[in-house]
C-alpha cells in the first residue's frame, strides 16, 4: 500500500490531448454558488481539487481496450454510452441526490455526451472535474448541517405535518440551493427524531450527529486522486456488467487477501453503496456467519473497537472501513448497521463480532438425519449441508492424497448415511454462494453415471463443455436439493444439472442468477476484473439473470428487488444455446402436481410457515414505505407499532418452541445479543424448510413406484436437437 501511494504521489497530473475540453469543463464546474445558511468553507480549510496522473490515463486506455475487445458483451463506446456513464457516475457520487442541484446538473450538459470519446483516449479531466464539484458540494452541505446543529436541536420543529422521502435515487434533483437547504433540515430532523424515539438524550444526539458530519467533512477535504479515478472507472466498466470493475492498487491488495481467505477478520465481503458500506455476502464458516446477526444487504454505518464506542463511517472510503473492521484474532469489533429490512436509514442495530481466521474446515460439508412418521410408515432421510464449494488447492498441488474438498467430503458423508439406512437424501445449498467450479462438476458426478455438467461460452461464441468422466456413482437414490436467493454460481450449476438430468427435485426459492465468469487482469496501475464467459446448463439455458427456478417453491424473507443478479444494473441477460446430449433419469411431470398440492396442504397448516408468511408480509409492508413522518406523535405511533409487531412475531416463534415469551423488545434484543455472543450456542432442531424437504422426499416415495427406476438405474437419453 505504502509503495503504491508513494508512486501515486510522485506521478504528474495528466494534461495531454483534449485540454481545451478539459479547461472548458473546469471553468464551467468549479464556479461555486453561495449557499444559504453556510456560504463558504472555513478560511482555515480549502478543498484542493484532485487531478489525474499519467499512470491513471494509461490504465484508462488499457481498460477501454480490454472492455471493447475481450469482454463477453459486445458493446462499443458511443455517445449513448457517454450518457449512461455520466448517469452511473453521478449515481455513485450522489446516488440519493442530496448534494447537487438541478442547476449543477445543467452545467454538465455540454460534456456528458463527450465522456465516451474522452475515456477512449485517456482524457480523464472531465470526470475529475465532475468529482471535484461534487466534493465541493459535499463540503458545503456538511458545513450547512453543522451550522444547523450549532443553532440547537430545540429550534427544530417536530409538530408540523412534514414527511421525508426514504429513497431519493429516482427523485428529481432539487432545483436550487434553497430547496436543498430545506431537504437537509428535514434529513437532520429525521436523524434526530429516530434517536429520540430510541430514548437518546438531545445532548448525545447532537454529539453523535456532529461526529458524523465532522468525520465526513474531514474525508471530503482529504479526497485523493485515486478516489476519483476508481469511481470514474467503475462507472465506466459497469456499463458492460456489474461484475466488471477496476481495482486500484490498494483495492487490489484487499481483493487478493480476500480471495486467499487467510485474513483474520469477520468473514464478510463488502462494497461501497453510495455513502454507505454494504454487506454483499458472508463467508461460510466465518465469524460473522457463525454469529448470525449480520446479513447480506445490511449497511455498516459505524465500527467500534473493543470497549470503545463505534466510529461513524458514513462517507468513508471502502478500504478505510475494511481496515477498521480488521484486527487481531479473538478481539471484538462492534458494527452499527442499518438492517436490510429497516424501515428507514435512521433505524440501526449494534452487532458485536469476535474476529477470527476463516478456516477451511469450518466451511466443510456436514450431515444430519431426519426421522419422519407418516401414516404408520417410518422414513429416515439424510441431510447434507454444503456451505460452499471448496478445495484445499495448496494440498492438492503438493500431491497430498488426503486433501480436503467438497466432493471428497460429500462422498464420505453419503457413505455414512447409507450405512445408517437412509431412504432418501436432501442436499442443502441454501446461502451457498459458490466457489470452485471443478468441485461443482465433480459433485454432480456423484449422482450420475457420466456426462456433461455445464457449458461455458466465451465472447467468441466458443463453447466448452465440462464433463463428469467417472462412471461410478456415490448415490443413486431419490434426491431433493434445497436452494434460496443466496445460492449462486457453482450452486446454481449443481442444482441446474440435477434438475436437467431429472436426477432430483429442486426446492426453495429462485436462486441468485450469477451465471458469468470473471478473470482478473493486471494493469500498469491496479487490476481489471472482467467478465469473459457465461455458464449454460446442459439443457441450453443460462443460469445468468434467471438463476434456477425451483420445482417446488418456498417463500423467503429475502427482498428479491435488492438481492440477486436481476436486481443489478446492466446485468447480462438470460439466453440459451443448444442443449448437449444428456441422460434423463426420471420424469417428474407425472407427479409434480400432486407433490406441490401435498406441500401446499402441509404449509397451510404449518405454524412455522404461517409465521414465516407473517414475517414476509411485515417486511414487505416496511419495504413499501416510501416516506416517513417528521411529526413526533405520528412517528412515535408508527415506531411503537413496528416494535409491537417484531415482539409479537418473536414471541410466537418462542411459543412454538415451548419457551417463555419476552415481556419487552429490550428483553428480546438483550437475548439476541447474548445468543450471538456465544458462538457455541446452536439450534439442535433442524429448521422447518429442511424438514419439509424430508416430507417432499417421503411424498416422492409414496406417490409413484416409478421412483424405483432411480434405484434400479433405469433411464432414457435426451438428445440434443439436430444441427
XYZ file of C-alpha atoms in Angstrom:
723
model
C 0.000 0.000 0.000
C 2.701 2.463 1.013
C 4.724 1.848 -2.135
C 1.653 2.309 -4.308
C 0.708 5.524 -2.556
C 4.239 6.834 -2.848
C 4.215 6.095 -6.566
C 0.909 7.930 -6.937
C 2.217 10.940 -5.083
C 5.171 11.166 -7.469
C 3.009 10.843 -10.596
C 2.377 14.055 -12.515
C -1.162 15.235 -13.359
C -2.222 14.209 -16.846
C -2.667 17.160 -19.181
C -2.464 15.516 -22.579
C -4.663 15.903 -25.639
C -8.123 17.396 -25.275
C -7.022 20.155 -22.889
C -9.499 22.569 -24.453
C -12.440 20.408 -23.468
C -10.978 19.851 -20.010
C -10.378 23.557 -19.363
C -13.860 24.438 -20.558
C -15.376 21.926 -18.183
C -13.197 23.086 -15.309
C -14.380 26.659 -15.748
C -17.987 25.530 -16.063
C -17.984 23.306 -12.991
C -15.687 24.905 -10.459
C -17.577 28.174 -10.137
C -19.487 27.696 -6.878
C -22.763 29.320 -5.927
C -23.171 30.954 -2.490
C -25.111 28.721 -0.135
C -27.951 29.929 2.094
C -27.068 29.223 5.699
C -23.402 28.453 5.085
C -21.883 30.242 2.126
C -18.212 29.278 2.166
C -15.778 26.843 3.736
C -13.755 27.740 6.810
C -10.857 30.019 5.960
C -8.517 27.522 7.567
C -9.628 24.699 5.235
C -9.644 24.811 1.477
C -10.580 21.912 -0.760
C -7.701 21.021 -3.049
C -9.067 19.700 -6.371
C -7.654 16.317 -7.344
C -6.132 15.726 -10.782
C -5.466 12.607 -12.877
C -1.996 11.148 -13.252
C -0.162 9.775 -16.269
C -0.353 6.254 -14.803
C -4.120 6.569 -14.447
C -4.506 7.821 -18.023
C -2.542 4.841 -19.325
C -4.611 2.466 -17.218
C -7.787 4.086 -18.588
C -6.687 3.403 -22.181
C -5.878 -0.218 -21.338
C -9.261 -0.641 -19.633
C -11.120 0.797 -22.641
C -9.322 -1.627 -24.974
C -9.983 -4.640 -22.771
C -13.672 -3.776 -22.470
C -14.142 -3.334 -26.202
C -12.191 -6.372 -27.360
C -12.262 -9.030 -24.606
C -15.458 -8.569 -22.600
C -18.268 -11.075 -23.126
C -20.701 -8.285 -24.021
C -20.105 -6.673 -27.421
C -20.525 -3.003 -26.536
C -18.967 -0.068 -28.313
C -18.043 3.272 -26.777
C -20.640 5.639 -28.212
C -22.410 8.906 -27.452
C -25.256 6.919 -25.923
C -22.782 5.145 -23.665
C -21.426 8.561 -22.625
C -24.794 9.500 -21.184
C -25.071 6.179 -19.351
C -21.573 6.553 -17.878
C -22.466 10.060 -16.779
C -25.631 8.830 -15.018
C -23.821 5.928 -13.337
C -21.018 8.233 -12.190
C -23.484 10.673 -10.644
C -25.296 7.758 -9.015
C -22.029 6.732 -7.378
C -21.110 10.256 -6.289
C -24.583 11.451 -5.287
C -26.928 8.483 -5.535
C -29.500 9.943 -3.140
C -29.429 13.360 -4.887
C -28.660 15.278 -1.714
C -25.585 17.278 -2.767
C -26.145 18.521 -6.312
C -28.950 20.724 -7.599
C -30.652 20.848 -10.979
C -28.554 23.947 -11.668
C -25.399 21.873 -11.155
C -26.693 19.104 -13.418
C -27.411 21.599 -16.203
C -23.777 22.664 -16.122
C -22.830 19.148 -17.201
C -24.943 19.220 -20.395
C -22.115 20.313 -22.668
C -19.775 17.465 -21.698
C -21.856 14.453 -20.713
C -22.232 13.294 -24.321
C -18.445 13.517 -24.837
C -17.286 11.351 -21.934
C -17.067 8.195 -24.070
C -14.646 9.605 -26.609
C -12.578 11.104 -23.786
C -12.424 7.758 -21.969
C -11.258 6.007 -25.141
C -8.115 8.119 -25.245
C -7.331 8.539 -21.547
C -8.699 12.080 -21.199
C -9.712 11.888 -17.563
C -10.055 15.552 -16.672
C -13.824 15.774 -17.407
C -14.525 13.013 -14.904
C -12.216 14.579 -12.348
C -13.894 17.966 -12.720
C -17.276 16.393 -12.003
C -15.766 14.680 -8.975
C -14.248 17.916 -7.689
C -17.526 19.791 -7.962
C -19.363 17.058 -6.061
C -16.708 17.159 -3.312
C -17.197 20.920 -3.031
C -20.938 20.466 -2.757
C -20.484 17.752 -0.120
C -18.338 20.129 1.919
C -20.948 22.877 1.635
C -23.768 20.558 2.663
C -21.893 19.208 5.689
C -20.997 22.711 6.788
C -24.678 23.598 6.485
C -25.575 20.622 8.678
C -23.022 21.579 11.330
C -24.303 25.163 11.307
C -27.817 23.843 11.845
C -26.617 21.839 14.862
C -24.927 24.989 16.196
C -28.323 26.681 16.333
C -29.610 23.985 18.720
C -31.881 20.991 18.324
C -34.584 22.789 20.279
C -35.140 25.053 17.277
C -36.202 22.122 15.090
C -39.989 21.830 14.747
C -41.439 18.322 15.042
C -45.095 19.365 15.217
C -45.611 20.140 11.534
C -47.165 17.650 9.123
C -43.914 17.022 7.242
C -42.560 13.857 5.610
C -39.282 12.814 4.052
C -38.680 10.501 1.101
C -36.772 7.390 2.176
C -35.169 6.596 -1.186
C -34.253 9.567 -3.360
C -32.416 7.624 -6.066
C -35.293 8.233 -8.509
C -36.310 11.649 -7.175
C -35.903 14.880 -9.108
C -32.840 16.945 -8.335
C -33.700 19.852 -6.058
C -33.965 22.983 -8.230
C -31.629 25.245 -6.246
C -29.692 25.729 -3.032
C -32.717 26.979 -1.072
C -34.624 23.769 -1.836
C -31.561 21.717 -0.900
C -31.328 23.610 2.403
C -34.899 22.609 3.160
C -34.154 18.977 2.291
C -31.153 18.895 4.613
C -33.091 20.372 7.506
C -35.612 17.550 7.052
C -32.769 14.992 6.901
C -31.363 16.302 10.173
C -34.826 16.260 11.767
C -35.272 12.668 10.634
C -31.972 11.643 12.233
C -32.808 13.472 15.471
C -36.317 12.028 15.616
C -35.147 8.434 15.191
C -32.688 8.757 18.069
C -35.216 10.480 20.329
C -37.624 7.606 19.787
C -34.861 5.219 20.904
C -34.577 7.152 24.165
C -31.382 9.072 23.388
C -30.981 12.471 25.057
C -30.578 15.577 22.889
C -27.001 16.269 24.001
C -25.982 12.745 22.954
C -27.877 13.094 19.679
C -26.105 16.353 18.905
C -22.707 14.849 19.749
C -23.417 11.803 17.567
C -24.535 13.844 14.567
C -21.700 16.301 14.948
C -19.157 13.461 14.926
C -20.820 12.016 11.821
C -20.785 15.263 9.854
C -17.305 16.304 11.005
C -15.952 12.867 10.055
C -17.493 13.075 6.598
C -16.231 16.629 6.205
C -12.698 15.597 7.119
C -12.753 12.885 4.464
C -14.143 15.216 1.847
C -11.182 17.517 2.371
C -8.852 14.509 2.154
C -10.128 13.321 -1.241
C -7.419 11.628 -3.297
C -6.821 11.351 -6.986
C -7.229 7.583 -6.681
C -10.728 8.016 -5.200
C -11.877 9.941 -8.256
C -10.191 7.568 -10.692
C -11.626 4.407 -9.174
C -15.141 5.881 -9.006
C -14.941 7.081 -12.620
C -13.523 3.805 -13.931
C -16.182 1.757 -12.156
C -18.942 3.917 -13.610
C -17.321 3.163 -16.982
C -16.699 -0.579 -16.533
C -20.157 -1.062 -15.010
C -21.710 -0.329 -18.396
C -20.601 -3.788 -19.552
C -21.895 -5.667 -16.498
C -21.977 -5.292 -12.687
C -19.171 -7.818 -12.102
C -16.643 -5.983 -14.252
C -14.760 -3.492 -12.127
C -11.499 -1.649 -11.657
C -9.352 -2.235 -8.579
C -6.932 0.474 -7.552
C -3.547 -0.725 -6.260
C -4.879 -0.570 -2.685
C -8.170 -2.271 -3.536
C -6.233 -4.951 -5.447
C -4.351 -5.720 -2.255
C -7.631 -6.152 -0.344
C -9.117 -8.294 -3.130
C -6.130 -10.626 -3.178
C -6.240 -11.004 0.609
C -9.962 -11.787 0.474
C -9.506 -14.433 -2.218
C -6.840 -16.216 -0.159
C -9.193 -16.372 2.855
C -6.157 -16.040 5.113
C -7.162 -12.760 6.730
C -8.120 -12.585 10.372
C -11.330 -10.571 10.410
C -15.082 -11.184 10.377
C -15.534 -13.041 7.063
C -17.726 -10.601 5.153
C -17.449 -9.301 1.594
C -18.196 -5.577 1.467
C -18.767 -2.979 -1.240
C -19.459 0.750 -1.444
C -23.113 1.722 -1.725
C -23.310 5.500 -2.145
C -22.115 6.897 1.205
C -22.562 3.541 2.963
C -20.582 0.296 3.160
C -22.868 -2.621 2.232
C -22.524 -6.301 3.097
C -22.535 -8.306 -0.155
C -22.232 -11.780 1.342
C -20.873 -13.639 4.353
C -18.059 -16.167 4.054
C -19.373 -19.574 5.203
C -17.710 -20.645 8.419
C -16.515 -17.103 9.132
C -17.130 -15.231 12.405
C -19.967 -13.085 11.007
C -21.729 -16.098 9.518
C -21.491 -18.062 12.770
C -22.509 -15.073 14.895
C -25.686 -14.866 12.854
C -26.837 -11.251 13.173
C -25.094 -9.587 10.201
C -26.969 -10.195 6.950
C -26.423 -9.513 3.215
C -27.608 -6.011 2.196
C -27.058 -4.642 5.729
C -25.272 -1.281 5.579
C -22.460 -0.535 8.026
C -22.581 2.993 9.474
C -20.301 2.616 12.491
C -17.295 0.495 13.544
C -16.074 0.252 17.137
C -13.068 -1.454 18.672
C -13.281 -3.498 21.858
C -14.558 -1.379 24.757
C -14.945 1.750 22.617
C -17.920 3.485 21.029
C -18.382 2.896 17.288
C -16.836 5.482 14.958
C -19.267 6.759 12.345
C -18.070 5.584 8.901
C -20.750 7.085 6.645
C -18.935 8.607 3.683
C -15.693 6.741 4.377
C -13.713 5.023 1.649
C -14.243 1.290 1.477
C -10.595 0.456 2.168
C -10.665 2.614 5.313
C -13.766 0.804 6.608
C -12.144 -2.558 5.840
C -9.020 -1.536 7.757
C -11.138 -0.530 10.744
C -13.011 -3.841 10.766
C -9.860 -5.935 10.506
C -7.928 -6.745 13.628
C -6.155 -9.438 15.644
C -7.736 -12.805 16.235
C -10.019 -13.107 19.307
C -10.523 -9.344 19.538
C -14.069 -7.973 19.208
C -15.316 -5.452 16.668
C -18.680 -3.742 17.077
C -20.642 -2.821 13.957
C -23.515 -0.379 13.872
C -25.643 -1.328 10.864
C -28.809 -0.313 9.085
C -30.556 -3.694 8.671
C -31.571 -4.657 5.141
C -35.193 -4.731 6.287
C -35.076 -1.421 8.200
C -38.000 0.926 7.669
C -35.598 3.826 7.054
C -31.917 4.749 7.235
C -32.175 6.012 10.821
C -33.044 2.542 12.186
C -29.823 0.842 13.320
C -28.703 -2.068 15.450
C -25.365 -2.886 17.050
C -23.605 -6.199 16.416
C -20.520 -7.458 18.272
C -18.388 -9.994 16.365
C -15.265 -11.749 17.608
C -12.590 -11.684 14.921
C -11.062 -14.958 13.799
C -9.435 -16.604 10.827
C -11.753 -18.233 8.307
C -10.731 -21.886 8.322
C -11.374 -24.350 5.511
C -12.671 -26.989 7.907
C -15.362 -24.615 9.147
C -16.736 -24.409 5.606
C -16.906 -28.186 5.303
C -19.994 -30.166 4.366
C -21.874 -31.748 7.272
C -24.623 -34.356 7.690
C -27.753 -34.952 9.717
C -30.721 -37.315 9.709
C -34.463 -36.576 9.748
C -36.781 -39.277 11.043
C -40.400 -38.943 9.889
C -43.512 -40.952 10.790
C -46.181 -40.810 8.086
C -49.387 -42.804 8.298
C -47.744 -45.580 10.248
C -44.723 -45.642 7.929
C -41.290 -44.543 9.173
C -38.852 -42.694 6.907
C -35.235 -41.855 7.505
C -33.924 -39.003 5.341
C -30.280 -37.962 5.186
C -29.352 -34.272 5.013
C -26.025 -32.970 3.699
C -25.387 -29.250 4.136
C -22.799 -27.688 1.801
C -21.886 -24.092 2.795
C -19.515 -23.522 -0.151
C -17.672 -25.352 -2.936
C -14.181 -25.632 -1.505
C -10.897 -27.363 -2.165
C -7.531 -27.190 -0.452
C -5.586 -26.157 -3.560
C -2.244 -25.991 -1.762
C -2.537 -29.561 -0.507
C -3.774 -30.683 -3.941
C -0.809 -29.078 -5.713
C 1.568 -30.571 -3.148
C 0.299 -34.039 -4.066
C -1.371 -34.755 -0.717
C -3.662 -37.751 -1.410
C -5.899 -36.749 1.518
C -6.539 -33.117 0.548
C -9.949 -31.731 1.547
C -12.608 -30.866 -1.000
C -16.380 -30.626 -1.230
C -16.724 -33.735 -3.390
C -14.442 -35.877 -1.228
C -16.243 -34.838 1.954
C -19.722 -35.368 0.473
C -18.774 -38.809 -0.852
C -17.699 -39.811 2.646
C -20.870 -38.380 4.222
C -23.057 -40.219 1.700
C -21.367 -43.482 2.660
C -22.016 -42.839 6.345
C -25.680 -42.002 5.694
C -26.127 -45.135 3.591
C -24.742 -47.158 6.463
C -27.460 -45.534 8.600
C -30.034 -46.849 6.129
C -31.496 -43.568 4.861
C -34.413 -43.763 2.416
C -33.511 -40.564 0.581
C -31.117 -37.601 0.555
C -31.586 -33.839 0.900
C -28.671 -31.653 -0.239
C -28.898 -28.187 1.334
C -27.312 -25.464 -0.820
C -29.113 -22.514 0.774
C -26.807 -19.499 1.243
C -24.060 -21.288 -0.718
C -22.509 -18.517 -2.820
C -20.427 -20.843 -4.997
C -16.698 -21.452 -5.082
C -14.532 -23.887 -7.024
C -16.112 -24.692 -10.422
C -14.428 -28.093 -10.749
C -15.970 -29.097 -7.412
C -19.465 -28.365 -8.731
C -18.626 -30.509 -11.765
C -17.277 -33.343 -9.622
C -20.185 -33.163 -7.190
C -22.714 -33.663 -9.985
C -20.683 -36.745 -10.876
C -21.505 -38.336 -7.519
C -25.144 -38.600 -8.635
C -24.907 -39.501 -12.360
C -23.131 -42.246 -14.300
C -21.214 -39.868 -16.541
C -21.939 -36.987 -18.876
C -21.834 -33.203 -19.311
C -22.428 -30.961 -16.280
C -22.171 -27.386 -17.563
C -21.395 -25.423 -20.735
C -19.176 -22.340 -20.803
C -19.392 -19.904 -23.714
C -16.812 -17.172 -24.266
C -17.008 -13.866 -26.120
C -16.076 -15.581 -29.426
C -19.051 -17.952 -29.040
C -16.735 -20.880 -28.461
C -18.420 -23.373 -26.138
C -16.537 -25.600 -23.709
C -18.438 -28.495 -22.117
C -17.317 -29.768 -18.724
C -17.981 -33.465 -18.212
C -18.082 -35.999 -15.441
C -15.866 -38.736 -16.841
C -16.166 -41.027 -13.831
C -18.843 -43.745 -14.392
C -19.016 -44.550 -10.664
C -21.958 -43.199 -8.667
C -21.844 -42.492 -4.949
C -25.621 -42.267 -4.540
C -28.389 -43.372 -6.899
C -31.434 -42.942 -4.629
C -34.109 -40.209 -4.526
C -32.773 -36.690 -4.123
C -34.016 -33.220 -3.094
C -31.841 -30.099 -3.475
C -32.664 -27.059 -1.308
C -31.795 -23.590 -2.665
C -32.618 -19.962 -1.910
C -31.854 -16.479 -3.245
C -28.318 -16.593 -1.826
C -27.472 -19.824 -3.684
C -25.234 -18.639 -6.515
C -22.725 -19.585 -9.204
C -21.437 -23.134 -8.567
C -24.563 -23.877 -6.505
C -26.700 -22.981 -9.498
C -24.616 -25.193 -11.780
C -25.160 -28.176 -9.475
C -28.886 -27.522 -8.913
C -29.448 -26.888 -12.628
C -27.696 -30.118 -13.614
C -29.675 -32.180 -11.098
C -32.869 -30.633 -12.483
C -31.909 -31.151 -16.140
C -30.947 -34.780 -15.560
C -34.234 -35.418 -13.758
C -31.981 -36.699 -11.013
C -33.880 -34.976 -8.209
C -36.242 -32.164 -7.288
C -35.088 -28.589 -6.613
C -36.982 -26.990 -3.703
C -36.838 -23.461 -2.287
C -36.752 -20.019 -3.873
C -35.321 -18.674 -7.123
C -31.524 -18.614 -6.940
C -29.259 -15.574 -7.349
C -28.664 -15.788 -11.105
C -24.878 -15.346 -11.148
C -24.020 -17.115 -14.396
C -20.867 -15.308 -15.512
C -17.148 -15.979 -15.161
C -14.592 -13.274 -14.408
C -10.840 -13.048 -14.803
C -8.556 -10.581 -13.020
C -6.058 -8.933 -15.350
C -3.141 -6.789 -14.243
C -2.790 -3.229 -15.480
C 0.070 -0.808 -15.251
C -1.882 0.696 -12.342
C -4.188 -1.656 -10.416
C -6.232 -4.543 -11.842
C -9.308 -5.079 -14.000
C -11.818 -7.786 -13.101
C -13.591 -8.518 -16.365
C -16.416 -10.854 -17.376
C -15.137 -13.173 -20.081
C -17.612 -16.050 -20.310
C -21.035 -17.296 -19.326
C -22.459 -20.520 -17.840
C -25.157 -22.570 -19.556
C -26.978 -25.638 -18.361
C -26.769 -28.909 -20.265
C -30.345 -28.197 -21.417
C -29.030 -24.996 -23.055
C -30.490 -22.298 -20.786
C -28.172 -19.923 -18.978
C -28.058 -19.668 -15.189
C -27.362 -15.953 -15.703
C -30.020 -13.469 -14.573
C -32.791 -16.065 -14.192
C -30.963 -18.477 -11.913
C -32.602 -21.828 -11.198
C -36.374 -21.882 -10.756
C -37.346 -24.483 -8.121
C -39.753 -27.313 -8.913
C -41.482 -26.582 -5.601
C -41.272 -23.040 -4.265
C -40.903 -21.949 -0.637
C -41.143 -18.186 0.005
C -38.177 -16.346 1.501
C -37.630 -13.287 3.681
C -35.026 -12.027 1.188
C -36.062 -8.981 -0.850
C -35.529 -10.090 -4.462
C -35.684 -6.479 -5.656
C -32.470 -5.752 -3.733
C -30.582 -9.052 -3.800
C -29.956 -11.065 -6.945
C -28.489 -10.672 -10.408
C -31.706 -9.260 -11.846
C -31.557 -6.503 -9.213
C -28.205 -5.252 -10.571
C -27.808 -2.565 -13.225
C -26.553 -3.680 -16.649
C -26.598 -7.385 -15.729
C -26.077 -9.650 -18.727
C -29.415 -11.073 -19.911
C -30.653 -14.645 -19.828
C -30.319 -16.527 -23.107
C -29.819 -20.055 -24.300
C -27.653 -22.135 -26.600
C -28.003 -25.656 -27.972
C -28.562 -28.426 -25.463
C -25.955 -31.190 -25.233
C -26.849 -34.900 -25.147
C -27.523 -35.970 -21.585
C -29.355 -38.665 -19.680
C -32.794 -38.075 -18.163
C -33.190 -40.322 -15.117
C -36.767 -39.579 -14.131
C -39.676 -37.559 -15.480
C -41.339 -35.800 -12.556
C -44.103 -34.297 -14.703
C -46.494 -37.093 -13.758
C -46.240 -36.459 -10.025
C -45.104 -32.820 -9.644
C -48.680 -31.522 -9.448
C -49.563 -33.839 -6.579
C -46.223 -33.111 -4.867
C -46.988 -29.382 -4.935
C -50.546 -29.977 -3.723
C -49.325 -32.000 -0.735
C -46.625 -29.440 0.033
C -49.124 -26.569 -0.018
C -51.561 -28.533 2.140
C -48.861 -29.089 4.771
C -47.810 -25.466 4.731
C -51.391 -24.244 5.042
C -51.489 -25.817 8.494
C -47.798 -25.487 9.425
C -47.490 -22.894 12.225
C -43.844 -22.196 11.380
C -44.712 -21.481 7.753
C -47.615 -19.256 8.822
C -45.154 -17.343 10.983
C -42.755 -17.057 8.046
C -45.570 -15.679 5.886
C -46.388 -13.172 8.609
C -42.762 -12.052 8.742
C -42.621 -11.733 4.946
C -45.804 -9.659 4.910
C -44.433 -7.438 7.696
C -41.121 -6.939 5.884
C -42.887 -6.274 2.579
C -45.034 -3.636 4.236
C -41.895 -1.988 5.596
C -40.245 -2.087 2.159
C -43.231 -0.437 0.540
C -42.934 2.636 2.761
C -41.804 5.488 0.537
C -41.908 8.246 3.138
C -41.795 8.623 6.920
C -43.382 11.317 9.016
C -41.351 14.041 10.700
C -44.188 14.723 13.123
C -43.143 13.367 16.524
C -46.537 11.967 17.525
C -47.138 10.247 14.172
C -43.619 8.837 14.047
C -43.830 7.599 17.632
C -47.076 5.745 16.885
C -45.512 4.152 13.797
C -42.348 3.234 15.750
C -44.352 1.611 18.543
C -46.451 -0.368 16.047
C -43.312 -1.749 14.385
C -41.848 -2.712 17.774
C -45.078 -4.454 18.817
C -45.106 -6.462 15.591
C -41.469 -7.520 15.968
C -42.089 -8.613 19.548
C -45.285 -10.477 18.633
C -43.527 -12.438 15.879
C -40.562 -13.250 18.129
C -42.848 -14.456 20.927
C -44.912 -16.531 18.504
C -41.725 -18.333 17.497
C -40.791 -18.899 21.148
C -44.254 -20.277 21.817
C -43.775 -22.819 19.028
C -40.604 -23.947 20.784
C -42.249 -24.106 24.214
C -40.210 -21.161 25.532
C -41.265 -18.255 27.742
C -42.249 -15.088 25.831
C -40.319 -11.820 26.173
C -42.092 -9.054 28.055
C -40.457 -6.273 26.003
C -38.475 -5.609 22.846
C -35.488 -4.709 25.032
C -35.596 -8.190 26.567
C -35.692 -9.716 23.074
C -32.696 -7.665 21.923
C -30.725 -8.495 25.071
C -31.392 -12.199 24.466
C -30.314 -11.899 20.820
C -27.080 -10.188 21.854
C -26.362 -12.903 24.428
C -27.049 -15.671 21.902
C -24.861 -14.021 19.280
C -22.014 -13.550 21.738
C -21.984 -17.289 22.498
C -20.627 -18.873 19.327
C -21.029 -22.333 20.827
C -24.821 -21.956 21.007
C -26.547 -23.913 18.250
C -30.144 -24.774 17.475
C -30.287 -28.549 17.701
C -33.593 -28.770 15.863
C -33.363 -28.787 12.079
C -35.251 -25.874 10.554
C -38.678 -26.480 9.098
C -37.510 -25.989 5.470
C -35.144 -28.947 5.817
C -37.900 -30.979 7.430
C -40.208 -30.046 4.554
C -37.527 -31.305 2.169
C -37.755 -34.599 4.029
C -41.545 -34.655 3.710
C -41.310 -33.993 -0.040
C -38.895 -36.900 -0.231
C -41.428 -39.117 1.566
C -44.136 -37.884 -0.832
C -41.975 -38.932 -3.773
C -41.536 -42.405 -2.354
C -45.240 -42.790 -1.571
C -46.639 -41.314 -4.759
C -45.133 -43.187 -7.595
C -43.481 -46.512 -7.850
C -41.635 -45.181 -10.845
C -39.212 -43.761 -8.304
C -37.860 -47.283 -8.086
C -36.473 -46.672 -11.551
C -33.908 -44.395 -9.976
C -32.864 -47.077 -7.569
C -32.632 -49.616 -10.393
C -30.694 -47.188 -12.606
C -33.233 -47.239 -15.449
C -33.021 -44.137 -17.570
C -33.545 -42.812 -21.037
C -31.466 -40.478 -23.218
C -32.234 -36.879 -24.103
C -30.574 -35.989 -27.371
C -29.572 -32.525 -28.495
C -31.636 -31.083 -31.373
C -30.364 -31.845 -34.856
C -27.890 -29.292 -36.145
